[in-house]
PDB file of C-alpha atoms in Angstrom:
ATOM      1  CA  UNK A   1      -0.187  -0.632   0.109  1.00 41.00           C
ATOM      2  CA  UNK A   2       1.169   1.965  -0.679  1.00 40.00           C
ATOM      3  CA  UNK A   3       0.816   3.822  -0.308  1.00 40.00           C
ATOM      4  CA  UNK A   4       8.546   5.950   2.020  1.00 38.00           C
ATOM      5  CA  UNK A   5       8.464   7.963  -0.760  1.00 38.00           C
ATOM      6  CA  UNK A   6       7.270  10.760  -1.831  1.00 41.00           C
ATOM      7  CA  UNK A   7       4.467  10.945  -1.452  1.00 41.00           C
ATOM      8  CA  UNK A   8       1.649   9.914  -2.178  1.00 39.00           C
ATOM      9  CA  UNK A   9       0.502   6.905  -0.664  1.00 36.00           C
ATOM     10  CA  UNK A  10       4.435   7.960  -2.334  1.00 37.00           C
ATOM     11  CA  UNK A  11       4.179   5.961  -1.914  1.00 36.00           C
ATOM     12  CA  UNK A  12       2.886   3.031  -0.202  1.00 41.00           C
ATOM     13  CA  UNK A  13       3.217   1.206   1.270  1.00 40.00           C
ATOM     14  CA  UNK A  14       6.530   3.224   1.025  1.00 39.00           C
ATOM     15  CA  UNK A  15       4.851   0.796   0.037  1.00 42.00           C
ATOM     16  CA  UNK A  16       3.846   1.465   1.536  1.00 39.00           C
ATOM     17  CA  UNK A  17       5.035   4.014   0.344  1.00 37.00           C
ATOM     18  CA  UNK A  18       4.170   1.091   0.644  1.00 37.00           C
ATOM     19  CA  UNK A  19       3.486  -0.300   2.120  1.00 38.00           C
ATOM     20  CA  UNK A  20       2.581  -0.497   5.168  1.00 37.00           C
ATOM     21  CA  UNK A  21       2.236  -1.233   8.001  1.00 37.00           C
ATOM     22  CA  UNK A  22       2.024  -2.869  11.461  1.00 41.00           C
ATOM     23  CA  UNK A  23       1.413  -4.237  14.636  1.00 39.00           C
ATOM     24  CA  UNK A  24      -0.348  -7.424  15.784  1.00 39.00           C
ATOM     25  CA  UNK A  25      -4.655  -7.648  15.649  1.00 40.00           C
ATOM     26  CA  UNK A  26      -7.017  -6.779  18.078  1.00 42.00           C
ATOM     27  CA  UNK A  27     -10.676  -6.548  17.477  1.00 43.00           C
ATOM     28  CA  UNK A  28     -11.505  -4.194  20.977  1.00 80.00           C
ATOM     29  CA  UNK A  29     -12.132  -1.690  18.276  1.00 90.00           C
ATOM     30  CA  UNK A  30     -16.669  -0.246  17.783  1.00 91.00           C
ATOM     31  CA  UNK A  31     -17.910  -0.022  15.167  1.00 90.00           C
ATOM     32  CA  UNK A  32     -18.646   3.013  13.012  1.00 91.00           C
ATOM     33  CA  UNK A  33     -21.432   3.895  14.881  1.00 94.00           C
ATOM     34  CA  UNK A  34     -18.559   4.488  17.465  1.00 96.00           C
ATOM     35  CA  UNK A  35     -19.547   8.046  17.688  1.00 97.00           C
ATOM     36  CA  UNK A  36     -23.017   8.440  17.006  1.00 96.00           C
ATOM     37  CA  UNK A  37     -24.168  10.287  20.009  1.00 97.00           C
ATOM     38  CA  UNK A  38     -20.884  12.148  20.849  1.00 97.00           C
ATOM     39  CA  UNK A  39     -20.530  13.261  18.090  1.00 97.00           C
ATOM     40  CA  UNK A  40     -22.628  12.618  15.282  1.00 97.00           C
ATOM     41  CA  UNK A  41     -21.172  14.851  12.587  1.00 97.00           C
ATOM     42  CA  UNK A  42     -17.452  13.849  12.867  1.00 98.00           C
ATOM     43  CA  UNK A  43     -17.213  11.778   9.781  1.00 98.00           C
ATOM     44  CA  UNK A  44     -18.661  14.127   7.962  1.00 98.00           C
ATOM     45  CA  UNK A  45     -16.827  17.031   9.003  1.00 98.00           C
ATOM     46  CA  UNK A  46     -13.601  14.540   8.224  1.00 98.00           C
ATOM     47  CA  UNK A  47     -14.955  13.225   4.334  1.00 98.00           C
ATOM     48  CA  UNK A  48     -15.699  17.756   3.741  1.00 98.00           C
ATOM     49  CA  UNK A  49     -12.623  18.588   4.969  1.00 98.00           C
ATOM     50  CA  UNK A  50     -11.134  15.856   3.344  1.00 98.00           C
ATOM     51  CA  UNK A  51     -13.039  15.979  -0.544  1.00 98.00           C
ATOM     52  CA  UNK A  52     -12.553  19.951  -0.735  1.00 98.00           C
ATOM     53  CA  UNK A  53      -8.149  19.251   0.315  1.00 97.00           C
ATOM     54  CA  UNK A  54      -8.241  16.396  -3.040  1.00 97.00           C
ATOM     55  CA  UNK A  55     -10.311  19.114  -5.401  1.00 97.00           C
ATOM     56  CA  UNK A  56      -7.595  21.870  -4.911  1.00 97.00           C
ATOM     57  CA  UNK A  57      -4.763  19.053  -5.210  1.00 96.00           C
ATOM     58  CA  UNK A  58      -5.634  15.408  -6.379  1.00 94.00           C
ATOM     59  CA  UNK A  59      -2.320  14.008  -5.128  1.00 94.00           C
ATOM     60  CA  UNK A  60      -3.177  14.846  -1.110  1.00 97.00           C
ATOM     61  CA  UNK A  61      -5.367  12.202  -1.476  1.00 96.00           C
ATOM     62  CA  UNK A  62      -2.458   9.694  -2.205  1.00 95.00           C
ATOM     63  CA  UNK A  63      -1.018  11.420   0.309  1.00 95.00           C
ATOM     64  CA  UNK A  64      -3.379  10.989   3.403  1.00 97.00           C
ATOM     65  CA  UNK A  65      -3.724   7.383   2.402  1.00 96.00           C
ATOM     66  CA  UNK A  66      -0.025   6.698   2.968  1.00 93.00           C
ATOM     67  CA  UNK A  67      -0.345   8.902   6.307  1.00 94.00           C
ATOM     68  CA  UNK A  68      -2.579   6.049   7.212  1.00 94.00           C
ATOM     69  CA  UNK A  69      -0.262   3.861   5.978  1.00 89.00           C
ATOM     70  CA  UNK A  70       2.930   4.767   7.519  1.00 91.00           C
ATOM     71  CA  UNK A  71       1.134   5.142  11.283  1.00 90.00           C
ATOM     72  CA  UNK A  72       0.243   1.859  11.094  1.00 79.00           C
ATOM     73  CA  UNK A  73       2.813   0.664  13.136  1.00 65.00           C
ATOM     74  CA  UNK A  74      -0.334  -0.023  15.895  1.00 70.00           C
ATOM     75  CA  UNK A  75      -2.306   3.108  14.002  1.00 87.00           C
ATOM     76  CA  UNK A  76      -2.701   4.882  17.267  1.00 93.00           C
ATOM     77  CA  UNK A  77      -1.889   9.026  15.044  1.00 94.00           C
ATOM     78  CA  UNK A  78       1.901   8.712  16.771  1.00 93.00           C
ATOM     79  CA  UNK A  79       3.823   9.593  13.827  1.00 94.00           C
ATOM     80  CA  UNK A  80       1.713  13.034  13.458  1.00 96.00           C
ATOM     81  CA  UNK A  81       3.767  14.164  16.315  1.00 95.00           C
ATOM     82  CA  UNK A  82       5.671  17.432  16.347  1.00 94.00           C
ATOM     83  CA  UNK A  83      10.136  16.566  17.298  1.00 91.00           C
ATOM     84  CA  UNK A  84      10.814  18.854  20.969  1.00 87.00           C
ATOM     85  CA  UNK A  85      13.272  19.238  22.928  1.00 86.00           C
ATOM     86  CA  UNK A  86      13.099  16.838  24.665  1.00 82.00           C
ATOM     87  CA  UNK A  87      11.224  13.735  22.391  1.00 84.00           C
ATOM     88  CA  UNK A  88      12.423  12.162  18.442  1.00 90.00           C
ATOM     89  CA  UNK A  89       9.366  11.438  16.548  1.00 89.00           C
ATOM     90  CA  UNK A  90       9.006   9.583  13.322  1.00 89.00           C
ATOM     91  CA  UNK A  91       8.746  12.859  10.658  1.00 89.00           C
ATOM     92  CA  UNK A  92      11.841  12.230  10.549  1.00 84.00           C
ATOM     93  CA  UNK A  93      12.831   8.441   9.820  1.00 83.00           C
ATOM     94  CA  UNK A  94      13.424   6.557   6.870  1.00 83.00           C
ATOM     95  CA  UNK A  95      10.936   6.322   5.497  1.00 82.00           C
ATOM     96  CA  UNK A  96       9.150   9.499   6.562  1.00 84.00           C
ATOM     97  CA  UNK A  97      11.140  12.931   5.819  1.00 79.00           C
ATOM     98  CA  UNK A  98      10.476  14.459   3.292  1.00 79.00           C
ATOM     99  CA  UNK A  99       7.926  12.326   1.599  1.00 80.00           C
ATOM    100  CA  UNK A 100       5.095  12.240   4.294  1.00 89.00           C
ATOM    101  CA  UNK A 101       2.967  14.659   3.758  1.00 93.00           C
ATOM    102  CA  UNK A 102      -0.475  15.447   4.654  1.00 95.00           C
ATOM    103  CA  UNK A 103      -0.765  16.992   8.695  1.00 96.00           C
ATOM    104  CA  UNK A 104      -2.252  20.135   7.471  1.00 97.00           C
ATOM    105  CA  UNK A 105      -5.147  18.560   6.262  1.00 98.00           C
ATOM    106  CA  UNK A 106      -5.365  17.076  10.157  1.00 98.00           C
ATOM    107  CA  UNK A 107      -4.789  20.031  11.731  1.00 98.00           C
ATOM    108  CA  UNK A 108      -7.799  20.779  10.311  1.00 98.00           C
ATOM    109  CA  UNK A 109     -10.930  18.823  10.833  1.00 98.00           C
ATOM    110  CA  UNK A 110      -9.129  18.203  14.571  1.00 98.00           C
ATOM    111  CA  UNK A 111     -10.283  22.028  15.067  1.00 98.00           C
ATOM    112  CA  UNK A 112     -12.948  21.576  13.375  1.00 98.00           C
ATOM    113  CA  UNK A 113     -14.120  18.830  15.462  1.00 98.00           C
ATOM    114  CA  UNK A 114     -12.596  20.068  18.682  1.00 98.00           C
ATOM    115  CA  UNK A 115     -14.520  23.164  17.941  1.00 98.00           C
ATOM    116  CA  UNK A 116     -17.784  20.686  16.998  1.00 97.00           C
ATOM    117  CA  UNK A 117     -17.114  17.835  19.823  1.00 97.00           C
ATOM    118  CA  UNK A 118     -13.745  19.211  22.043  1.00 98.00           C
ATOM    119  CA  UNK A 119     -11.931  15.713  23.946  1.00 97.00           C
ATOM    120  CA  UNK A 120     -13.818  13.038  21.930  1.00 98.00           C
ATOM    121  CA  UNK A 121     -12.449  11.657  18.523  1.00 98.00           C
ATOM    122  CA  UNK A 122      -8.503  11.001  18.318  1.00 98.00           C
ATOM    123  CA  UNK A 123      -6.040  11.757  15.943  1.00 98.00           C
ATOM    124  CA  UNK A 124      -6.144   8.532  14.697  1.00 97.00           C
ATOM    125  CA  UNK A 125      -9.498   7.347  13.641  1.00 97.00           C
ATOM    126  CA  UNK A 126      -8.800  10.601  11.468  1.00 98.00           C
ATOM    127  CA  UNK A 127      -6.229   9.410  10.436  1.00 97.00           C
ATOM    128  CA  UNK A 128      -8.131   6.073   9.336  1.00 97.00           C
ATOM    129  CA  UNK A 129     -11.209   7.600   8.656  1.00 98.00           C
ATOM    130  CA  UNK A 130      -9.449  10.531   6.291  1.00 98.00           C
ATOM    131  CA  UNK A 131      -7.369   7.111   3.861  1.00 97.00           C
ATOM    132  CA  UNK A 132     -10.331   5.582   3.544  1.00 98.00           C
ATOM    133  CA  UNK A 133     -12.678   9.364   1.849  1.00 98.00           C
ATOM    134  CA  UNK A 134      -9.464   9.719   0.724  1.00 98.00           C
ATOM    135  CA  UNK A 135      -9.426   6.368  -1.423  1.00 97.00           C
ATOM    136  CA  UNK A 136     -13.331   7.092  -2.721  1.00 97.00           C
ATOM    137  CA  UNK A 137     -13.348  10.646  -3.350  1.00 98.00           C
ATOM    138  CA  UNK A 138     -10.932   9.492  -6.549  1.00 97.00           C
ATOM    139  CA  UNK A 139     -12.702   7.063  -7.423  1.00 96.00           C
ATOM    140  CA  UNK A 140     -12.153   3.487  -5.845  1.00 95.00           C
ATOM    141  CA  UNK A 141     -14.304   1.335  -3.159  1.00 93.00           C
ATOM    142  CA  UNK A 142     -15.616   2.585  -0.016  1.00 96.00           C
ATOM    143  CA  UNK A 143     -15.654   0.633   3.356  1.00 97.00           C
ATOM    144  CA  UNK A 144     -16.313   0.766   6.560  1.00 96.00           C
ATOM    145  CA  UNK A 145     -13.844   2.107   9.301  1.00 96.00           C
ATOM    146  CA  UNK A 146     -13.920   0.299  12.407  1.00 95.00           C
ATOM    147  CA  UNK A 147     -13.860   3.221  15.477  1.00 96.00           C
ATOM    148  CA  UNK A 148     -11.825   4.144  18.328  1.00 96.00           C
ATOM    149  CA  UNK A 149      -8.651   4.426  18.547  1.00 96.00           C
ATOM    150  CA  UNK A 150      -6.563   6.241  20.979  1.00 96.00           C
ATOM    151  CA  UNK A 151      -3.630   8.585  20.476  1.00 96.00           C
ATOM    152  CA  UNK A 152      -0.687   7.829  21.653  1.00 94.00           C
ATOM    153  CA  UNK A 153       1.615   9.718  24.154  1.00 93.00           C
ATOM    154  CA  UNK A 154       4.547   8.727  22.511  1.00 90.00           C
ATOM    155  CA  UNK A 155       6.898   7.223  19.346  1.00 87.00           C
ATOM    156  CA  UNK A 156       9.445   5.521  18.082  1.00 85.00           C
ATOM    157  CA  UNK A 157      11.845   6.550  15.922  1.00 82.00           C
ATOM    158  CA  UNK A 158      13.795   3.079  15.781  1.00 84.00           C
ATOM    159  CA  UNK A 159      10.226   1.121  14.988  1.00 83.00           C
ATOM    160  CA  UNK A 160       9.257   3.861  11.626  1.00 83.00           C
ATOM    161  CA  UNK A 161      13.164   3.275  10.307  1.00 82.00           C
ATOM    162  CA  UNK A 162      12.713  -0.590  11.074  1.00 81.00           C
ATOM    163  CA  UNK A 163       9.325  -1.598   9.650  1.00 80.00           C
ATOM    164  CA  UNK A 164       7.950   0.659   6.697  1.00 82.00           C
ATOM    165  CA  UNK A 165       8.603  -1.950   3.756  1.00 85.00           C
ATOM    166  CA  UNK A 166      11.619  -0.386   1.557  1.00 88.00           C
ATOM    167  CA  UNK A 167      11.345   0.717  -2.044  1.00 92.00           C
ATOM    168  CA  UNK A 168      14.313  -1.826  -2.772  1.00 93.00           C
ATOM    169  CA  UNK A 169      12.730  -5.286  -1.627  1.00 95.00           C
ATOM    170  CA  UNK A 170      12.606  -8.269  -3.324  1.00 97.00           C
ATOM    171  CA  UNK A 171       9.429 -10.291  -3.787  1.00 98.00           C
ATOM    172  CA  UNK A 172      10.008 -12.799  -1.125  1.00 97.00           C
ATOM    173  CA  UNK A 173      11.121 -10.273   1.942  1.00 96.00           C
ATOM    174  CA  UNK A 174       8.100  -8.570   1.486  1.00 96.00           C
ATOM    175  CA  UNK A 175       6.082 -11.611   1.976  1.00 96.00           C
ATOM    176  CA  UNK A 176       8.190 -11.984   4.604  1.00 94.00           C
ATOM    177  CA  UNK A 177       7.651  -8.317   6.192  1.00 91.00           C
ATOM    178  CA  UNK A 178       3.982  -8.316   5.658  1.00 92.00           C
ATOM    179  CA  UNK A 179       3.381 -12.241   6.841  1.00 93.00           C
ATOM    180  CA  UNK A 180       5.096 -11.155   9.959  1.00 88.00           C
ATOM    181  CA  UNK A 181       2.884  -8.640  10.450  1.00 88.00           C
ATOM    182  CA  UNK A 182       0.009 -11.163   9.623  1.00 92.00           C
ATOM    183  CA  UNK A 183      -0.398 -10.411   5.821  1.00 95.00           C
ATOM    184  CA  UNK A 184      -1.257 -12.846   2.947  1.00 97.00           C
ATOM    185  CA  UNK A 185       0.368 -12.929   0.178  1.00 97.00           C
ATOM    186  CA  UNK A 186      -2.759 -11.670  -1.631  1.00 98.00           C
ATOM    187  CA  UNK A 187      -3.844  -8.928   0.789  1.00 97.00           C
ATOM    188  CA  UNK A 188       0.210  -7.358   0.330  1.00 97.00           C
ATOM    189  CA  UNK A 189       0.324  -7.208  -3.122  1.00 98.00           C
ATOM    190  CA  UNK A 190      -3.625  -5.999  -2.871  1.00 98.00           C
ATOM    191  CA  UNK A 191      -1.934  -3.127  -0.420  1.00 97.00           C
ATOM    192  CA  UNK A 192       0.973  -2.377  -3.291  1.00 97.00           C
ATOM    193  CA  UNK A 193      -2.178  -1.770  -5.192  1.00 97.00           C
ATOM    194  CA  UNK A 194      -2.200   2.579  -3.393  1.00 96.00           C
ATOM    195  CA  UNK A 195       0.867   2.688  -6.068  1.00 97.00           C
ATOM    196  CA  UNK A 196      -1.625   3.003  -8.428  1.00 97.00           C
ATOM    197  CA  UNK A 197      -3.092   6.765  -6.704  1.00 97.00           C
ATOM    198  CA  UNK A 198       0.570   9.008  -5.406  1.00 94.00           C
ATOM    199  CA  UNK A 199       4.140  10.088  -6.826  1.00 94.00           C
ATOM    200  CA  UNK A 200       7.595   9.135  -5.425  1.00 95.00           C
ATOM    201  CA  UNK A 201      11.035  10.795  -4.483  1.00 94.00           C
ATOM    202  CA  UNK A 202      13.660  10.511  -7.962  1.00 96.00           C
ATOM    203  CA  UNK A 203      16.420   8.448  -4.987  1.00 94.00           C
ATOM    204  CA  UNK A 204      13.998   5.772  -4.543  1.00 95.00           C
ATOM    205  CA  UNK A 205      13.226   4.550  -8.453  1.00 97.00           C
ATOM    206  CA  UNK A 206      17.278   6.152  -9.861  1.00 97.00           C
ATOM    207  CA  UNK A 207      18.562   2.712  -9.465  1.00 97.00           C
ATOM    208  CA  UNK A 208      15.583   0.571 -11.308  1.00 97.00           C
ATOM    209  CA  UNK A 209      15.615   3.040 -13.859  1.00 98.00           C
ATOM    210  CA  UNK A 210      18.901   3.232 -14.265  1.00 98.00           C
ATOM    211  CA  UNK A 211      19.990  -0.230 -13.657  1.00 97.00           C
ATOM    212  CA  UNK A 212      17.444  -2.882 -14.044  1.00 97.00           C
ATOM    213  CA  UNK A 213      16.259  -4.930 -17.536  1.00 96.00           C
ATOM    214  CA  UNK A 214      12.584  -5.875 -16.636  1.00 97.00           C
ATOM    215  CA  UNK A 215      11.479  -2.842 -16.694  1.00 98.00           C
ATOM    216  CA  UNK A 216      10.111  -0.747 -19.836  1.00 98.00           C
ATOM    217  CA  UNK A 217      12.967   0.630 -21.635  1.00 97.00           C
ATOM    218  CA  UNK A 218      10.361   3.028 -23.686  1.00 97.00           C
ATOM    219  CA  UNK A 219       9.123   3.980 -19.710  1.00 97.00           C
ATOM    220  CA  UNK A 220      12.489   3.741 -18.257  1.00 97.00           C
ATOM    221  CA  UNK A 221      14.022   6.483 -20.251  1.00 97.00           C
ATOM    222  CA  UNK A 222      11.009   8.390 -20.487  1.00 96.00           C
ATOM    223  CA  UNK A 223      11.933   8.196 -16.734  1.00 97.00           C
ATOM    224  CA  UNK A 224      15.724   9.229 -16.824  1.00 97.00           C
ATOM    225  CA  UNK A 225      14.203  12.601 -18.352  1.00 95.00           C
ATOM    226  CA  UNK A 226      12.395  13.506 -15.342  1.00 92.00           C
ATOM    227  CA  UNK A 227      15.227  11.651 -12.823  1.00 97.00           C
ATOM    228  CA  UNK A 228      18.931  12.507 -13.935  1.00 95.00           C
ATOM    229  CA  UNK A 229      21.360  10.248 -12.710  1.00 95.00           C
ATOM    230  CA  UNK A 230      23.322  12.274 -10.349  1.00 94.00           C
ATOM    231  CA  UNK A 231      21.368  14.873  -8.098  1.00 92.00           C
ATOM    232  CA  UNK A 232      17.695  15.530  -8.080  1.00 92.00           C
ATOM    233  CA  UNK A 233      16.700  13.075  -5.599  1.00 93.00           C
ATOM    234  CA  UNK A 234      13.385  15.712  -4.956  1.00 92.00           C
ATOM    235  CA  UNK A 235      11.714  15.425  -7.463  1.00 94.00           C
ATOM    236  CA  UNK A 236       8.977  13.471  -8.569  1.00 95.00           C
ATOM    237  CA  UNK A 237       7.327  10.880 -11.471  1.00 97.00           C
ATOM    238  CA  UNK A 238       4.130   9.508 -10.819  1.00 96.00           C
ATOM    239  CA  UNK A 239       3.775   5.810  -9.439  1.00 97.00           C
ATOM    240  CA  UNK A 240       1.358   4.811 -11.528  1.00 97.00           C
ATOM    241  CA  UNK A 241       2.654   6.107 -15.204  1.00 94.00           C
ATOM    242  CA  UNK A 242      -1.028   5.883 -17.295  1.00 94.00           C
ATOM    243  CA  UNK A 243      -3.866   7.304 -13.831  1.00 95.00           C
ATOM    244  CA  UNK A 244      -2.040   8.608 -11.183  1.00 93.00           C
ATOM    245  CA  UNK A 245      -5.195  10.501  -9.868  1.00 94.00           C
ATOM    246  CA  UNK A 246      -7.822   7.965 -10.496  1.00 97.00           C
ATOM    247  CA  UNK A 247      -7.582   5.176  -7.206  1.00 97.00           C
ATOM    248  CA  UNK A 248      -8.083   1.958 -10.648  1.00 97.00           C
ATOM    249  CA  UNK A 249      -5.817  -0.629 -10.925  1.00 98.00           C
ATOM    250  CA  UNK A 250      -3.979   0.608 -13.103  1.00 98.00           C
ATOM    251  CA  UNK A 251      -1.291  -0.292 -11.500  1.00 98.00           C
ATOM    252  CA  UNK A 252      -0.966  -3.824 -11.877  1.00 98.00           C
ATOM    253  CA  UNK A 253      -1.603  -3.191 -15.764  1.00 98.00           C
ATOM    254  CA  UNK A 254       1.629  -1.289 -15.719  1.00 98.00           C
ATOM    255  CA  UNK A 255       3.216  -3.972 -14.011  1.00 98.00           C
ATOM    256  CA  UNK A 256       2.266  -6.630 -16.277  1.00 98.00           C
ATOM    257  CA  UNK A 257       3.608  -3.409 -18.834  1.00 98.00           C
ATOM    258  CA  UNK A 258       7.129  -3.919 -17.125  1.00 98.00           C
ATOM    259  CA  UNK A 259       6.179  -0.266 -16.678  1.00 98.00           C
ATOM    260  CA  UNK A 260       6.627  -0.232 -12.772  1.00 98.00           C
ATOM    261  CA  UNK A 261       7.853   2.560 -10.978  1.00 98.00           C
ATOM    262  CA  UNK A 262       9.904   0.604  -7.862  1.00 97.00           C
ATOM    263  CA  UNK A 263      11.771  -1.977  -7.196  1.00 98.00           C
ATOM    264  CA  UNK A 264       8.938  -3.192  -5.422  1.00 97.00           C
ATOM    265  CA  UNK A 265       6.534  -2.423  -7.739  1.00 98.00           C
ATOM    266  CA  UNK A 266       8.069  -4.531 -10.366  1.00 98.00           C
ATOM    267  CA  UNK A 267       7.995  -7.644  -7.891  1.00 98.00           C
ATOM    268  CA  UNK A 268       5.353  -8.080  -7.897  1.00 98.00           C
ATOM    269  CA  UNK A 269       5.310  -8.871 -11.168  1.00 98.00           C
ATOM    270  CA  UNK A 270       8.732 -10.148 -11.864  1.00 97.00           C
ATOM    271  CA  UNK A 271       8.413 -14.478 -12.927  1.00 97.00           C
ATOM    272  CA  UNK A 272       7.381 -15.371  -8.881  1.00 97.00           C
ATOM    273  CA  UNK A 273       4.530 -16.840  -6.988  1.00 98.00           C
ATOM    274  CA  UNK A 274       2.755 -12.951  -7.459  1.00 98.00           C
ATOM    275  CA  UNK A 275       2.325 -12.949 -10.326  1.00 98.00           C
ATOM    276  CA  UNK A 276      -0.757 -14.653 -10.717  1.00 98.00           C
ATOM    277  CA  UNK A 277      -2.925 -12.696  -8.624  1.00 98.00           C
ATOM    278  CA  UNK A 278      -1.130  -8.984 -10.030  1.00 98.00           C
ATOM    279  CA  UNK A 279      -2.712 -10.582 -13.622  1.00 98.00           C
ATOM    280  CA  UNK A 280      -5.683 -11.143 -12.339  1.00 98.00           C
ATOM    281  CA  UNK A 281      -6.176  -7.601 -10.187  1.00 98.00           C
ATOM    282  CA  UNK A 282      -4.900  -5.764 -14.140  1.00 98.00           C
ATOM    283  CA  UNK A 283      -7.847  -7.683 -15.544  1.00 98.00           C
ATOM    284  CA  UNK A 284     -11.089  -7.108 -12.754  1.00 98.00           C
ATOM    285  CA  UNK A 285     -11.027  -3.966 -10.865  1.00 97.00           C
ATOM    286  CA  UNK A 286     -13.663  -4.672  -9.374  1.00 97.00           C
ATOM    287  CA  UNK A 287     -12.051  -7.330  -7.454  1.00 97.00           C
ATOM    288  CA  UNK A 288      -9.408  -5.619  -6.941  1.00 98.00           C
ATOM    289  CA  UNK A 289     -10.957  -2.624  -5.174  1.00 97.00           C
ATOM    290  CA  UNK A 290     -12.806  -5.695  -2.963  1.00 96.00           C
ATOM    291  CA  UNK A 291      -9.495  -6.827  -1.642  1.00 97.00           C
ATOM    292  CA  UNK A 292      -8.173  -3.469  -1.218  1.00 97.00           C
ATOM    293  CA  UNK A 293     -10.923  -2.236   1.049  1.00 96.00           C
ATOM    294  CA  UNK A 294     -10.798  -5.583   2.691  1.00 96.00           C
ATOM    295  CA  UNK A 295      -7.244  -5.721   3.382  1.00 96.00           C
ATOM    296  CA  UNK A 296      -7.489  -2.386   4.276  1.00 96.00           C
ATOM    297  CA  UNK A 297      -9.469  -2.836   7.225  1.00 94.00           C
ATOM    298  CA  UNK A 298      -7.227  -5.750   8.634  1.00 94.00           C
ATOM    299  CA  UNK A 299      -4.732  -2.630   8.099  1.00 93.00           C
ATOM    300  CA  UNK A 300      -6.607  -0.464  10.304  1.00 92.00           C
ATOM    301  CA  UNK A 301      -6.960  -2.916  13.241  1.00 91.00           C
ATOM    302  CA  UNK A 302      -3.493  -3.632  13.750  1.00 88.00           C
ATOM    303  CA  UNK A 303      -2.728  -2.829  17.959  1.00 85.00           C
ATOM    304  CA  UNK A 304      -4.590   0.091  18.203  1.00 91.00           C
ATOM    305  CA  UNK A 305      -4.819   1.340  21.633  1.00 92.00           C
ATOM    306  CA  UNK A 306      -8.159   1.147  22.921  1.00 92.00           C
ATOM    307  CA  UNK A 307     -10.214   1.746  26.302  1.00 91.00           C
ATOM    308  CA  UNK A 308      -8.365   3.583  28.861  1.00 91.00           C
ATOM    309  CA  UNK A 309      -5.660   3.451  27.136  1.00 93.00           C
ATOM    310  CA  UNK A 310      -3.305   6.204  25.276  1.00 94.00           C
ATOM    311  CA  UNK A 311      -6.068   9.163  24.420  1.00 97.00           C
ATOM    312  CA  UNK A 312      -7.648  12.021  22.849  1.00 98.00           C
ATOM    313  CA  UNK A 313      -5.540  15.068  22.059  1.00 97.00           C
ATOM    314  CA  UNK A 314      -6.530  18.303  21.598  1.00 98.00           C
ATOM    315  CA  UNK A 315      -3.262  18.869  19.445  1.00 98.00           C
ATOM    316  CA  UNK A 316      -2.841  16.256  16.753  1.00 98.00           C
ATOM    317  CA  UNK A 317       1.320  17.437  17.397  1.00 97.00           C
ATOM    318  CA  UNK A 318       1.372  17.068  21.166  1.00 95.00           C
ATOM    319  CA  UNK A 319       0.759  15.262  23.493  1.00 95.00           C
ATOM    320  CA  UNK A 320      -1.742  16.814  26.438  1.00 95.00           C
TER     321      UNK A 320
END
């Protein structure tokens, strides 16, 4: 998912940016009706703000999705905490620095909700819902977001540096990284589809476009024009060269055509065990959208803070 990179679900998973990251599964969250009586306007407020942000900048949808990916060591809003004189958060971690964005959108939503329902809606739930609404805004399928997360009072720079899958990983390492968090290889492929939106920085794909052979030559040449062999590390290119601002299955079609931007992307279709899943998603958009939505629900349930753990931050950038 994306989803260490440039932004966008720059993703993802940085993948997650991915793609994405993890904790241990938890079933302690409640239904989407969690705020029905305490803050009935919560979901509509988040959706309105996300739609507004995405309408101003389509890429922001990918950024908000990736923000959720990179927060989900525990889906506890730890990624939102700013550094202080006595505390170093996750924003300067290698997968996040000069890459993860969308914090101002979360700030806007939090400010609106603190005005209408002070001390009720957690920053972690805002991030989770905003990711869903971003996907919908860009044409993807919706899903029901379990709610009731509370916000962490700390963050881990080390965990952020070590746990988010890098764009340089081979297929076996990607499968292992996701398996360690309880995801199947099929779910890993589905979450990687978050890279059908967003952009990546030159530094994350330079080696691929200059040194790898399993890449379409025309695609490599055109991408090199934006990413020089030296310098320009932060120059952006779309993770999905076909339709970077639409949540569709073009990402998988690109992989079949050897037009994956990141090494980790193309590894999903490189003669290995996930080729068949990529082929399936490249020919069936609805199957991908359904599987992606289900995997996002699972990801959003990774070791959240609930009950009396954590707090409801008044300002998402700092603890109370």
